[in-house]
PDB file of C-alpha atoms in Angstrom:
ATOM      1  CA  UNK A   1      94.971  71.619 174.457  1.00  0.00           C
ATOM      2  CA  UNK A   2      92.184  69.638 173.186  1.00  0.00           C
ATOM      3  CA  UNK A   3      94.231  69.154 169.727  1.00  0.00           C
ATOM      4  CA  UNK A   4      93.436  65.588 168.696  1.00  0.00           C
ATOM      5  CA  UNK A   5      97.067  65.959 166.347  1.00  0.00           C
ATOM      6  CA  UNK A   6      99.035  67.358 168.836  1.00  0.00           C
ATOM      7  CA  UNK A   7      98.292  64.653 171.375  1.00  0.00           C
ATOM      8  CA  UNK A   8      98.779  62.379 168.754  1.00  0.00           C
ATOM      9  CA  UNK A   9     102.111  63.852 167.370  1.00  0.00           C
ATOM     10  CA  UNK A  10     103.112  63.980 170.874  1.00  0.00           C
ATOM     11  CA  UNK A  11     102.048  60.550 171.560  1.00  0.00           C
ATOM     12  CA  UNK A  12     103.475  59.033 168.803  1.00  0.00           C
ATOM     13  CA  UNK A  13     106.927  60.798 169.687  1.00  0.00           C
ATOM     14  CA  UNK A  14     107.679  60.228 173.020  1.00  0.00           C
ATOM     15  CA  UNK A  15     105.831  56.166 173.195  1.00  0.00           C
ATOM     16  CA  UNK A  16     107.418  55.198 169.808  1.00  0.00           C
ATOM     17  CA  UNK A  17     104.202  53.331 169.912  1.00  0.00           C
ATOM     18  CA  UNK A  18     103.388  52.560 165.772  1.00  0.00           C
ATOM     19  CA  UNK A  19     100.738  55.560 164.611  1.00  0.00           C
ATOM     20  CA  UNK A  20      97.988  52.584 164.178  1.00  0.00           C
ATOM     21  CA  UNK A  21      98.122  51.427 167.495  1.00  0.00           C
ATOM     22  CA  UNK A  22      97.833  54.906 168.931  1.00  0.00           C
ATOM     23  CA  UNK A  23      94.222  54.931 166.944  1.00  0.00           C
ATOM     24  CA  UNK A  24      93.806  51.758 169.506  1.00  0.00           C
ATOM     25  CA  UNK A  25      95.362  53.007 172.837  1.00  0.00           C
ATOM     26  CA  UNK A  26      93.259  52.991 175.710  1.00  0.00           C
ATOM     27  CA  UNK A  27      93.243  55.669 178.083  1.00  0.00           C
ATOM     28  CA  UNK A  28      95.951  55.072 180.852  1.00  0.00           C
ATOM     29  CA  UNK A  29      93.501  53.906 184.158  1.00  0.00           C
ATOM     30  CA  UNK A  30      94.812  57.106 187.047  1.00  0.00           C
ATOM     31  CA  UNK A  31      97.188  55.615 188.457  1.00  0.00           C
ATOM     32  CA  UNK A  32      99.160  54.679 185.499  1.00  0.00           C
ATOM     33  CA  UNK A  33      98.960  58.990 184.536  1.00  0.00           C
ATOM     34  CA  UNK A  34     100.443  59.610 187.847  1.00  0.00           C
ATOM     35  CA  UNK A  35     103.646  57.739 187.211  1.00  0.00           C
ATOM     36  CA  UNK A  36     103.766  58.930 184.055  1.00  0.00           C
ATOM     37  CA  UNK A  37     103.176  55.434 182.893  1.00  0.00           C
ATOM     38  CA  UNK A  38     101.573  53.927 179.164  1.00  0.00           C
ATOM     39  CA  UNK A  39     101.167  50.463 178.419  1.00  0.00           C
ATOM     40  CA  UNK A  40     100.768  49.074 175.436  1.00  0.00           C
ATOM     41  CA  UNK A  41      99.018  45.493 175.353  1.00  0.00           C
ATOM     42  CA  UNK A  42     100.254  43.056 173.659  1.00  0.00           C
ATOM     43  CA  UNK A  43      97.377  42.982 170.658  1.00  0.00           C
ATOM     44  CA  UNK A  44      98.582  46.078 169.392  1.00  0.00           C
ATOM     45  CA  UNK A  45     102.939  45.606 169.057  1.00  0.00           C
ATOM     46  CA  UNK A  46     104.586  43.663 167.091  1.00  0.00           C
ATOM     47  CA  UNK A  47     106.784  42.175 169.536  1.00  0.00           C
ATOM     48  CA  UNK A  48     103.448  40.032 171.699  1.00  0.00           C
ATOM     49  CA  UNK A  49     104.232  41.684 174.436  1.00  0.00           C
ATOM     50  CA  UNK A  50     103.099  44.766 176.520  1.00  0.00           C
ATOM     51  CA  UNK A  51     105.162  47.032 175.998  1.00  0.00           C
ATOM     52  CA  UNK A  52     105.629  50.238 178.224  1.00  0.00           C
ATOM     53  CA  UNK A  53     106.536  54.161 178.253  1.00  0.00           C
ATOM     54  CA  UNK A  54     107.095  56.942 180.194  1.00  0.00           C
ATOM     55  CA  UNK A  55     105.951  60.153 178.874  1.00  0.00           C
ATOM     56  CA  UNK A  56     106.670  63.785 180.093  1.00  0.00           C
ATOM     57  CA  UNK A  57     104.413  65.418 182.755  1.00  0.00           C
ATOM     58  CA  UNK A  58     102.678  68.114 180.155  1.00  0.00           C
ATOM     59  CA  UNK A  59     102.095  65.032 177.502  1.00  0.00           C
ATOM     60  CA  UNK A  60     100.206  63.275 181.019  1.00  0.00           C
ATOM     61  CA  UNK A  61      98.297  66.434 181.227  1.00  0.00           C
ATOM     62  CA  UNK A  62      97.387  66.951 177.717  1.00  0.00           C
ATOM     63  CA  UNK A  63      95.912  63.215 178.444  1.00  0.00           C
ATOM     64  CA  UNK A  64      93.817  63.986 181.556  1.00  0.00           C
ATOM     65  CA  UNK A  65      92.237  67.158 179.138  1.00  0.00           C
ATOM     66  CA  UNK A  66      91.017  64.302 176.711  1.00  0.00           C
ATOM     67  CA  UNK A  67      87.286  63.392 177.344  1.00  0.00           C
ATOM     68  CA  UNK A  68      88.056  59.551 176.697  1.00  0.00           C
ATOM     69  CA  UNK A  69      87.463  57.733 180.226  1.00  0.00           C
ATOM     70  CA  UNK A  70      89.844  55.103 181.830  1.00  0.00           C
ATOM     71  CA  UNK A  71      89.643  52.315 179.188  1.00  0.00           C
ATOM     72  CA  UNK A  72      87.861  53.658 176.200  1.00  0.00           C
ATOM     73  CA  UNK A  73      90.060  54.571 173.033  1.00  0.00           C
ATOM     74  CA  UNK A  74      91.904  57.964 174.005  1.00  0.00           C
ATOM     75  CA  UNK A  75      91.782  59.305 170.750  1.00  0.00           C
ATOM     76  CA  UNK A  76      89.456  57.229 168.586  1.00  0.00           C
ATOM     77  CA  UNK A  77      89.217  58.226 164.694  1.00  0.00           C
ATOM     78  CA  UNK A  78      85.830  58.385 163.384  1.00  0.00           C
ATOM     79  CA  UNK A  79      86.620  58.552 159.982  1.00  0.00           C
ATOM     80  CA  UNK A  80      88.580  55.438 158.818  1.00  0.00           C
ATOM     81  CA  UNK A  81      91.864  53.958 158.555  1.00  0.00           C
ATOM     82  CA  UNK A  82      91.950  54.823 155.179  1.00  0.00           C
ATOM     83  CA  UNK A  83      91.099  58.583 155.741  1.00  0.00           C
ATOM     84  CA  UNK A  84      93.272  58.780 158.693  1.00  0.00           C
ATOM     85  CA  UNK A  85      96.556  57.495 156.735  1.00  0.00           C
ATOM     86  CA  UNK A  86      95.336  60.330 154.225  1.00  0.00           C
ATOM     87  CA  UNK A  87      95.641  62.643 156.342  1.00  0.00           C
ATOM     88  CA  UNK A  88      98.310  61.740 157.794  1.00  0.00           C
ATOM     89  CA  UNK A  89     100.020  61.496 154.332  1.00  0.00           C
ATOM     90  CA  UNK A  90      98.690  64.730 153.626  1.00  0.00           C
ATOM     91  CA  UNK A  91     100.193  66.335 156.804  1.00  0.00           C
ATOM     92  CA  UNK A  92     103.635  65.203 156.234  1.00  0.00           C
ATOM     93  CA  UNK A  93     104.521  65.995 152.948  1.00  0.00           C
TER      94      UNK A  93
END
């Protein structure tokens, strides 16, 4: 599916990456997706080191369906971070 929020929530669920980090997450390279592997760079990880997560095949397929190319933002949010968190809090309540 091309649904931004569905992909966002699945990545949140299956990776455990912070929500803010997911907004800065780049599309994985083809070889990483083949392994079902995504890496969060140290810049976006509180531990200060890269963090690797493994995704189920269905989430890999959703990532492949997104228009971003390797190295581009996977889930760009064009409306600003405040709007993102306002929308997120509204959805969670």
